[in-house]
CSV table of C-alpha atoms (C1' of nucleotides) in Angstrom, one decimal:
chain,number,residue,atom,x,y,z
A,1,MET,CA,185.1,150.4,76.9
A,2,SER,CA,187.8,147.7,76.4
A,3,ALA,CA,187.6,145.0,73.8
A,4,HIS,CA,186.7,141.6,75.2
A,5,PRO,CA,189.8,140.3,76.8
A,6,ARG,CA,190.0,136.5,76.6
A,7,THR,CA,191.4,133.9,78.8
A,8,SER,CA,191.4,130.2,78.3
A,9,SER,CA,188.0,130.0,80.0
A,10,GLY,CA,186.4,132.4,77.6
A,11,TYR,CA,185.4,136.1,78.2
A,12,TRP,CA,186.5,137.5,81.4
A,13,TYR,CA,185.3,140.8,82.9
A,14,ALA,CA,184.0,141.9,79.5
A,15,GLY,CA,182.8,145.5,79.3
A,16,ASP,CA,184.5,146.9,82.3
A,17,GLY,CA,186.7,145.8,85.2
A,18,ARG,CA,184.0,144.3,87.4
A,19,PRO,CA,182.9,140.7,87.9
A,20,PRO,CA,180.1,139.7,85.5
A,21,ALA,CA,177.7,138.9,88.3
A,22,LEU,CA,178.0,142.4,89.7
A,23,GLN,CA,177.5,143.9,86.2
A,24,VAL,CA,174.3,141.8,85.8
A,25,LEU,CA,172.8,143.0,89.1
A,26,GLU,CA,173.8,146.5,88.3
A,27,ALA,CA,172.0,146.3,85.0
A,28,LEU,CA,169.0,144.9,86.7
A,29,ARG,CA,169.0,147.8,89.1
A,30,ALA,CA,169.4,150.3,86.2
A,31,TYR,CA,166.4,148.8,84.6
A,32,ARG,CA,164.4,149.1,87.8
A,33,THR,CA,165.3,152.7,88.1
A,34,ALA,CA,164.5,153.5,84.5
A,35,GLU,CA,161.2,151.7,84.9
A,36,SER,CA,160.1,153.6,88.0
A,37,ALA,CA,161.1,156.9,86.4
A,38,MET,CA,159.0,156.0,83.4
A,39,ARG,CA,156.1,155.2,85.6
A,40,LEU,CA,156.4,158.6,87.3
A,41,ARG,CA,156.4,160.3,83.9
A,42,THR,CA,153.4,158.3,82.8
A,43,ARG,CA,151.5,159.2,86.0
A,44,GLU,CA,152.3,162.9,85.5
A,45,SER,CA,151.5,163.0,81.9
A,46,MET,CA,148.1,161.4,82.6
A,47,GLY,CA,147.6,163.5,85.7
A,48,MET,CA,146.8,160.4,87.8
A,49,GLY,CA,148.1,158.6,90.9
A,50,GLU,CA,149.9,155.4,90.8
A,51,LYS,CA,147.0,153.2,91.7
A,52,ASP,CA,144.9,154.9,89.0
A,53,VAL,CA,147.3,154.0,86.2
A,54,LEU,CA,147.6,150.5,87.5
A,55,ALA,CA,143.8,150.1,87.7
A,56,LEU,CA,143.5,151.3,84.1
A,57,ARG,CA,146.0,148.7,83.0
A,58,TYR,CA,144.2,145.9,84.7
A,59,LEU,CA,140.9,147.1,83.3
A,60,LEU,CA,142.2,147.3,79.7
A,61,GLU,CA,143.8,144.0,80.0
A,62,ALA,CA,140.5,142.5,81.3
A,63,ASP,CA,138.6,144.2,78.6
A,64,ARG,CA,140.8,142.7,75.9
A,65,ALA,CA,140.6,139.3,77.5
A,66,GLY,CA,136.8,139.6,77.5
A,67,THR,CA,136.6,139.1,81.2
A,68,PRO,CA,135.4,142.5,82.6
A,69,MET,CA,136.1,143.4,86.2
A,70,SER,CA,133.9,144.5,89.0
A,71,PRO,CA,135.0,147.1,91.6
A,72,ARG,CA,135.6,144.2,94.0
A,73,ASP,CA,138.0,142.5,91.6
A,74,LEU,CA,139.8,145.7,91.2
A,75,ALA,CA,140.1,146.3,94.9
A,76,SER,CA,141.7,142.9,95.5
A,77,LYS,CA,144.0,143.3,92.5
A,78,LEU,CA,145.2,146.7,93.7
A,79,GLY,CA,145.3,145.7,97.3
A,80,ILE,CA,143.1,148.6,98.5
A,81,SER,CA,139.8,148.7,100.3
A,82,SER,CA,136.4,148.7,98.8
A,83,ALA,CA,135.9,152.4,100.0
A,84,SER,CA,139.1,153.5,98.2
A,85,THR,CA,137.9,151.6,95.1
A,86,THR,CA,134.7,153.6,95.1
A,87,THR,CA,136.6,156.9,95.2
A,88,LEU,CA,139.1,155.7,92.7
A,89,LEU,CA,136.3,154.8,90.3
A,90,ASP,CA,134.8,158.2,91.0
A,91,ARG,CA,138.0,159.8,89.9
A,92,LEU,CA,138.5,157.7,86.8
A,93,SER,CA,134.9,158.1,85.9
A,94,ARG,CA,135.0,161.9,86.3
A,95,SER,CA,138.1,162.0,84.1
A,96,GLY,CA,136.4,160.0,81.5
A,97,HIS,CA,138.7,156.9,81.6
A,98,VAL,CA,136.2,154.4,82.8
A,99,ALA,CA,132.4,153.9,83.0
A,100,ARG,CA,130.3,152.0,85.4
A,101,ARG,CA,127.9,149.6,83.7
A,102,PRO,CA,125.3,147.4,85.3
A,103,HIS,CA,126.3,143.8,85.7
A,104,PRO,CA,124.2,141.7,83.3
A,105,THR,CA,123.0,139.2,85.9
A,106,ASP,CA,123.7,140.6,89.3
A,107,ARG,CA,121.9,143.8,90.0
A,108,ARG,CA,124.0,144.7,93.0
A,109,ALA,CA,127.2,144.5,91.0
A,110,LEU,CA,128.8,146.7,88.5
A,111,VAL,CA,131.0,146.1,85.5
A,112,ILE,CA,133.8,148.6,85.0
A,113,VAL,CA,134.7,149.3,81.4
A,114,ALA,CA,137.6,151.4,80.1
A,115,THR,CA,136.5,154.0,77.6
A,116,GLU,CA,137.9,154.3,74.1
A,117,GLU,CA,139.9,157.3,75.1
A,118,ALA,CA,141.6,155.5,78.0
A,119,ASP,CA,142.5,152.7,75.6
A,120,CYS,CA,144.0,155.2,73.1
A,121,GLU,CA,145.8,157.0,75.9
A,122,VAL,CA,147.4,153.9,77.3
A,123,ARG,CA,148.1,152.5,74.0
A,124,SER,CA,149.9,155.6,72.9
A,125,THR,CA,151.9,156.0,76.1
A,126,LEU,CA,152.8,152.4,76.6
A,127,GLY,CA,152.4,150.8,73.3
A,128,ALA,CA,155.5,152.2,71.6
A,129,MET,CA,157.5,151.3,74.6
A,130,HIS,CA,156.2,147.8,74.6
A,131,GLU,CA,157.0,147.5,71.0
A,132,ARG,CA,160.6,148.6,71.6
A,133,MET,CA,160.9,146.0,74.4
A,134,MET,CA,159.5,143.3,72.2
A,135,SER,CA,161.8,144.2,69.4
A,136,ALA,CA,164.8,144.0,71.7
A,137,ALA,CA,163.6,140.7,73.0
A,138,ARG,CA,163.2,139.3,69.5
A,139,ARG,CA,166.9,140.1,68.8
A,140,LEU,CA,167.8,137.4,71.2
A,141,SER,CA,168.6,133.9,69.9
A,142,ALA,CA,166.5,131.1,71.3
A,143,GLU,CA,169.4,130.1,73.6
A,144,GLU,CA,169.9,133.6,74.7
A,145,ALA,CA,166.3,134.0,75.4
A,146,ALA,CA,166.3,130.9,77.5
A,147,THR,CA,169.2,132.2,79.5
A,148,VAL,CA,167.6,135.5,80.1
A,149,THR,CA,164.2,133.9,81.0
A,150,ALA,CA,165.8,131.5,83.4
A,151,PHE,CA,167.8,134.3,85.0
A,152,LEU,CA,164.7,136.5,85.5
A,153,HIS,CA,162.8,133.6,87.0
A,154,ALA,CA,165.7,133.0,89.4
A,155,MET,CA,165.6,136.7,90.4
A,156,ALA,CA,161.9,136.5,91.0
A,157,GLU,CA,162.4,133.5,93.1
A,158,ALA,CA,165.1,135.2,95.0
A,159,VAL,CA,162.9,138.1,96.0
A,160,GLU,CA,159.9,136.0,96.7
A,161,ALA,CA,161.8,133.8,99.1
A,162,ALA,CA,161.8,136.5,101.7
A,163,ASP,CA,158.4,136.1,103.2
A,164,GLU,CA,156.9,138.3,105.8
A,165,THR,CA,157.3,136.0,108.8
A,166,GLN,CA,161.0,135.8,108.1
A,167,LEU,CA,161.2,139.5,107.7
A,168,ARG,CA,159.5,140.2,111.0
A,169,GLU,CA,161.8,137.9,112.9
A,170,ASP,CA,164.9,139.3,111.3
A,171,VAL,CA,163.8,142.8,112.2
A,172,ALA,CA,163.0,141.9,115.8
A,173,GLN,CA,166.5,140.6,116.1
A,174,CYS,CA,167.9,144.1,115.7
A,175,ARG,CA,166.4,145.4,118.9
A,176,HIS,CA,169.3,145.3,121.3
A,177,PRO,CA,168.1,146.5,124.7
A,178,GLY,CA,170.2,149.6,124.9
A,179,PRO,CA,168.8,152.8,123.4
A,180,ASP,CA,165.2,154.0,123.2
A,181,HIS,CA,163.7,153.7,119.8
A,182,GLY,CA,160.0,153.3,120.4
A,183,ALA,CA,157.1,155.6,119.6
A,184,ALA,CA,157.2,159.0,121.4
B,1,MET,CA,156.7,120.8,80.5
B,2,SER,CA,158.0,119.4,77.2
B,3,ALA,CA,161.6,118.5,76.6
B,4,HIS,CA,163.5,120.9,74.4
B,5,PRO,CA,162.3,120.1,70.8
B,6,ARG,CA,165.1,120.8,68.4
B,7,THR,CA,165.1,121.9,64.8
B,8,SER,CA,168.0,122.4,62.5
B,9,SER,CA,168.3,126.0,63.8
B,10,GLY,CA,168.6,124.9,67.4
B,11,TYR,CA,166.1,125.2,70.2
B,12,TRP,CA,162.6,126.2,69.3
B,13,TYR,CA,160.0,127.4,71.7
B,14,ALA,CA,161.8,125.8,74.6
B,15,GLY,CA,159.9,125.5,77.9
B,16,ASP,CA,156.4,126.0,76.5
B,17,GLY,CA,154.5,126.7,73.3
B,18,ARG,CA,155.2,130.4,73.1
B,19,PRO,CA,157.8,132.4,71.2
B,20,PRO,CA,161.0,133.0,73.2
B,21,ALA,CA,160.7,136.8,73.1
B,22,LEU,CA,157.3,136.6,74.7
B,23,GLN,CA,158.6,134.3,77.4
B,24,VAL,CA,161.3,136.8,78.1
B,25,LEU,CA,159.0,139.7,78.5
B,26,GLU,CA,156.7,137.6,80.6
B,27,ALA,CA,159.6,136.7,82.9
B,28,LEU,CA,160.5,140.3,83.2
B,29,ARG,CA,157.0,141.1,84.2
B,30,ALA,CA,156.9,138.3,86.7
B,31,TYR,CA,160.1,139.6,88.2
B,32,ARG,CA,158.6,143.1,88.4
B,33,THR,CA,155.5,141.8,90.2
B,34,ALA,CA,157.6,139.8,92.6
B,35,GLU,CA,159.7,142.8,93.3
B,36,SER,CA,156.9,145.1,94.1
B,37,ALA,CA,155.2,142.5,96.3
B,38,MET,CA,158.5,142.2,98.2
B,39,ARG,CA,158.7,145.9,98.6
B,40,LEU,CA,155.2,145.9,100.0
B,41,ARG,CA,156.1,143.2,102.5
B,42,THR,CA,159.2,145.1,103.5
B,43,ARG,CA,157.3,148.3,104.1
B,44,GLU,CA,154.8,146.5,106.2
B,45,SER,CA,157.3,144.6,108.2
B,46,MET,CA,159.1,147.8,109.0
B,47,GLY,CA,156.0,149.8,109.5
B,48,MET,CA,157.0,152.4,107.1
B,49,GLY,CA,155.9,154.1,103.9
B,50,GLU,CA,157.6,153.6,100.6
B,51,LYS,CA,159.6,156.8,100.7
B,52,ASP,CA,160.8,156.0,104.1
B,53,VAL,CA,162.3,152.7,103.1
B,54,LEU,CA,163.8,154.3,100.0
B,55,ALA,CA,165.3,157.1,102.1
B,56,LEU,CA,166.8,154.6,104.5
B,57,ARG,CA,168.4,152.8,101.6
B,58,TYR,CA,169.9,155.9,100.2
B,59,LEU,CA,171.2,156.9,103.6
B,60,LEU,CA,172.8,153.6,104.4
B,61,GLU,CA,174.4,153.5,101.0
B,62,ALA,CA,175.7,157.0,101.5
B,63,ASP,CA,177.0,156.2,105.0
B,64,ARG,CA,178.9,153.2,103.6
B,65,ALA,CA,180.3,155.3,100.8
B,66,GLY,CA,181.5,157.8,103.4
B,67,THR,CA,179.5,160.6,101.8
B,68,PRO,CA,176.7,161.4,104.2
B,69,MET,CA,173.6,163.2,103.0
B,70,SER,CA,171.9,166.3,104.0
B,71,PRO,CA,168.1,166.6,104.1
B,72,ARG,CA,168.3,168.5,100.9
B,73,ASP,CA,170.2,165.7,99.1
B,74,LEU,CA,167.6,163.3,100.3
B,75,ALA,CA,164.8,165.5,99.1
B,76,SER,CA,166.2,165.7,95.6
B,77,LYS,CA,166.9,162.0,95.5
B,78,LEU,CA,163.4,161.1,96.6
B,79,GLY,CA,161.7,163.8,94.5
B,80,ILE,CA,159.8,165.3,97.4
B,81,SER,CA,159.7,168.8,98.8
B,82,SER,CA,161.9,170.2,101.6
B,83,ALA,CA,158.8,170.2,103.9
B,84,SER,CA,158.0,166.6,103.3
B,85,THR,CA,161.6,165.8,104.0
B,86,THR,CA,161.4,167.4,107.3
B,87,THR,CA,158.4,165.4,108.3
B,88,LEU,CA,160.0,162.2,106.9
B,89,LEU,CA,163.0,162.8,109.0
B,90,ASP,CA,160.8,163.4,112.0
B,91,ARG,CA,159.2,160.0,111.4
B,92,LEU,CA,162.5,158.2,110.9
B,93,SER,CA,164.1,159.9,113.8
B,94,ARG,CA,161.2,159.2,116.2
B,95,SER,CA,161.3,155.5,115.2
B,96,GLY,CA,165.0,155.5,115.9
B,97,HIS,CA,166.2,154.8,112.3
B,98,VAL,CA,168.1,158.0,111.7
B,99,ALA,CA,169.7,160.8,113.7
B,100,ARG,CA,170.3,164.4,112.8
B,101,ARG,CA,173.8,165.5,113.3
B,102,PRO,CA,175.3,169.0,112.9
B,103,HIS,CA,177.1,169.6,109.6
B,104,PRO,CA,180.8,169.9,110.4
B,105,THR,CA,181.4,173.1,108.5
B,106,ASP,CA,178.0,174.6,107.6
B,107,ARG,CA,176.0,175.5,110.7
B,108,ARG,CA,172.8,175.8,108.8
B,109,ALA,CA,173.0,172.3,107.4
B,110,LEU,CA,172.5,168.8,108.9
B,111,VAL,CA,174.0,165.5,108.3
B,112,ILE,CA,171.6,162.6,108.5
B,113,VAL,CA,173.1,159.3,109.7
B,114,ALA,CA,171.4,156.0,109.9
B,115,THR,CA,171.5,154.3,113.2
B,116,GLU,CA,173.0,150.9,114.0
B,117,GLU,CA,169.6,149.4,114.3
B,118,ALA,CA,168.5,150.7,110.9
B,119,ASP,CA,171.5,149.2,109.4
B,120,CYS,CA,170.9,145.9,111.1
B,121,GLU,CA,167.2,146.0,110.1
B,122,VAL,CA,167.8,146.7,106.5
B,123,ARG,CA,170.7,144.3,106.3
B,124,SER,CA,168.6,141.5,107.7
B,125,THR,CA,165.6,142.2,105.5
B,126,LEU,CA,167.4,142.8,102.3
B,127,GLY,CA,170.8,141.3,102.8
B,128,ALA,CA,169.7,137.7,102.5
B,129,MET,CA,167.8,138.5,99.4
B,130,HIS,CA,170.7,140.3,97.8
B,131,GLU,CA,172.9,137.3,98.6
B,132,ARG,CA,170.4,135.0,96.8
B,133,MET,CA,170.4,137.3,93.8
B,134,MET,CA,174.1,137.5,93.7
B,135,SER,CA,174.4,133.8,94.0
B,136,ALA,CA,172.0,133.3,91.1
B,137,ALA,CA,174.0,135.8,89.1
B,138,ARG,CA,177.2,134.1,89.8
B,139,ARG,CA,175.8,130.9,88.4
B,140,LEU,CA,175.9,132.5,84.9
B,141,SER,CA,178.8,132.0,82.7
B,142,ALA,CA,180.7,135.0,81.5
B,143,GLU,CA,178.9,134.8,78.1
B,144,GLU,CA,175.5,134.3,79.7
B,145,ALA,CA,176.1,137.3,82.0
B,146,ALA,CA,177.0,139.4,79.1
B,147,THR,CA,173.8,138.4,77.3
B,148,VAL,CA,171.7,139.2,80.3
B,149,THR,CA,173.4,142.5,81.0
B,150,ALA,CA,173.1,143.6,77.4
B,151,PHE,CA,169.4,142.6,77.4
B,152,LEU,CA,168.7,144.5,80.6
B,153,HIS,CA,170.4,147.6,79.3
B,154,ALA,CA,168.3,147.3,76.2
B,155,MET,CA,165.2,147.2,78.3
B,156,ALA,CA,166.2,150.2,80.3
B,157,GLU,CA,166.8,152.1,77.1
B,158,ALA,CA,163.5,151.0,75.8
B,159,VAL,CA,161.6,152.4,78.8
B,160,GLU,CA,163.8,155.5,78.9
B,161,ALA,CA,163.1,156.4,75.3
B,162,ALA,CA,159.6,157.5,76.1
B,163,ASP,CA,160.1,161.0,77.4
B,164,GLU,CA,157.5,163.2,78.8
B,165,THR,CA,157.1,165.5,75.8
B,166,GLN,CA,156.4,162.6,73.6
B,167,LEU,CA,153.9,161.2,76.2
B,168,ARG,CA,152.0,164.4,76.4
B,169,GLU,CA,151.6,164.7,72.7
B,170,ASP,CA,150.5,161.2,72.3
B,171,VAL,CA,147.9,161.6,75.0
B,172,ALA,CA,146.5,164.8,73.5
B,173,GLN,CA,146.0,163.0,70.3
B,174,CYS,CA,143.4,160.8,72.0
B,175,ARG,CA,140.9,163.7,72.5
B,176,HIS,CA,138.5,163.3,69.8
B,177,PRO,CA,135.9,166.0,69.9
B,178,GLY,CA,132.8,164.0,70.6
B,179,PRO,CA,132.0,163.2,74.2
B,180,ASP,CA,132.6,165.3,77.3
B,181,HIS,CA,135.4,164.0,79.5
B,182,GLY,CA,136.7,167.1,81.2
B,183,ALA,CA,136.4,168.0,84.9
B,184,ALA,CA,132.9,168.4,86.2
C,1,DC,C1',109.5,133.0,102.5
C,2,DA,C1',113.1,134.2,106.1
C,3,DG,C1',117.9,134.8,107.1
C,4,DT,C1',122.6,135.4,105.9
C,5,DA,C1',126.1,136.9,102.6
C,6,DT,C1',127.7,140.0,99.3
C,7,DT,C1',128.0,144.5,96.5
C,8,DA,C1',128.8,149.1,96.3
C,9,DC,C1',128.5,153.2,98.6
C,10,DT,C1',128.9,156.9,102.6
C,11,DA,C1',130.9,159.2,106.8
C,12,DG,C1',134.6,160.5,109.5
C,13,DA,C1',139.4,160.0,110.8
C,14,DT,C1',144.3,159.5,109.6
C,15,DT,C1',148.3,160.1,106.9
C,16,DG,C1',151.6,162.0,103.7
C,17,DT,C1',152.2,165.3,100.6
C,18,DC,C1',152.2,170.1,98.9
C,19,DT,C1',152.8,175.5,98.8
C,20,DA,C1',154.1,179.6,101.2
C,21,DG,C1',156.4,181.8,104.5
C,22,DT,C1',160.0,182.0,108.7
C,23,DT,C1',164.5,182.0,110.9
C,24,DA,C1',169.4,181.2,111.0
C,25,DT,C1',173.6,181.0,108.5
C,26,DC,C1',176.7,181.5,104.6
C,27,DA,C1',179.4,184.0,101.0
C,28,DG,C1',180.5,188.0,98.5
C,29,DT,C1',180.9,193.3,98.3
C,30,DT,C1',182.1,197.5,99.8
D,1,DA,C1',183.0,195.2,109.9
D,2,DA,C1',178.4,195.8,108.1
D,3,DC,C1',175.2,194.9,104.3
D,4,DT,C1',172.9,192.0,100.8
D,5,DG,C1',171.2,188.1,98.4
D,6,DA,C1',171.2,183.1,98.5
D,7,DT,C1',170.6,178.8,100.9
D,8,DA,C1',169.2,175.2,104.8
D,9,DA,C1',165.9,173.5,107.6
D,10,DC,C1',161.7,174.1,109.7
D,11,DT,C1',156.5,175.6,110.5
D,12,DA,C1',151.6,176.4,109.3
D,13,DG,C1',147.7,175.4,106.8
D,14,DA,C1',145.4,173.0,103.0
D,15,DC,C1',144.6,169.1,100.1
D,16,DA,C1',144.4,164.4,98.3
D,17,DA,C1',144.2,159.4,99.0
D,18,DT,C1',143.7,156.1,102.0
D,19,DC,C1',141.6,153.5,105.9
D,20,DT,C1',137.7,151.5,109.2
D,21,DA,C1',133.0,151.2,110.3
D,22,DG,C1',128.6,151.2,109.0
D,23,DT,C1',124.3,151.4,105.4
D,24,DA,C1',121.0,150.0,101.6
D,25,DA,C1',120.0,147.0,97.9
D,26,DT,C1',120.3,142.6,96.0
D,27,DA,C1',121.5,137.5,95.8
D,28,DC,C1',121.6,133.0,97.5
D,29,DT,C1',120.0,129.0,100.7
D,30,DG,C1',117.3,126.2,103.6
DNA sequence: CAGTATTACTAGATTGTCTAGTTATCAGTT
DNA sequence: AACTGATAACTAGACAATCTAGTAATACTG
């Protein structure tokens, strides 16, 4: 790694030979990769599917916020059907991570609560990581934090701007009439 | 939104009432959420599963780099079995996104190439987004880019540091002897 | 009190993955 | 050149997670 070569306009291509913008996107991609690898490890260490882990996170979050969730809430958060939610809760309940409690006022409904063990499990798997992240974030000065925050918001906006209608149109445009590519 | 209140030490809690470190992590989370929503939209607009889209990305990348991939390469990149890779390639081939070509030297092996249409499809769905991201990244000064890059690397490190052995031990620690939570 | 909406669940089908085993080809050895 | 063990892709059968459609109990509304 070279020292920071300076020009009159400040740092230039610090770190390696590539433009800073590329380095930034590369770093973002590296983070994404690391994150999904971590999620895979978490899933495997807990012996659960992806949705199950996500569900547990939502449930614990809701528990802490004092606003417990119903199966329906969970279904819409996870983007799965009511039927899948039932079987998901069966799984999580069988494994001891959640419990179905009667809703205090609505006798049709349920309140899903995460068990103590689920809380402990998630805390021990994700808590240390979160602490490391927070500690890194705290090392930023206020100005740096503002820069990073603004950048991340810009990135979120950039990926949100591609809405489905747009996507569908763009894809359709690729169908030049020549070869066959339809279903068999 | 309040204007930036200053103290002698510079900006303080700019943007809203919360500590900058929290805002940063919140922004990171917002980005993650936006990204996975985008991935869902992409999958749906292309009528594919998650692995299929990912496979296509790897294939196009490899094509451009001039280092085409075999089914085996793809399997290891995607973390799926050889059998799943075969059916995945069946799907992608039936839908016209990839083609199986004989390997030039090894007659057992195949070379998977992405079709023109697949290239166009991916370019039109992800290209505009990538351009927006790049453009936002370019708006950063060299110093800002360095800050963001360093931060993202720190985040990647933070999530990588939780390796599976650690996770397993931590989880085991949650099993206090009391209630039954095993398989039925 | 009657009728509609809503909640969670059940049944059956579909999809994507896995493990195990097959066939064809390669590379090294005698 | 023939033999042997390794490797590439594929096939068969099973399993897990999801979906759609439909059911029973409960809540709300006129």
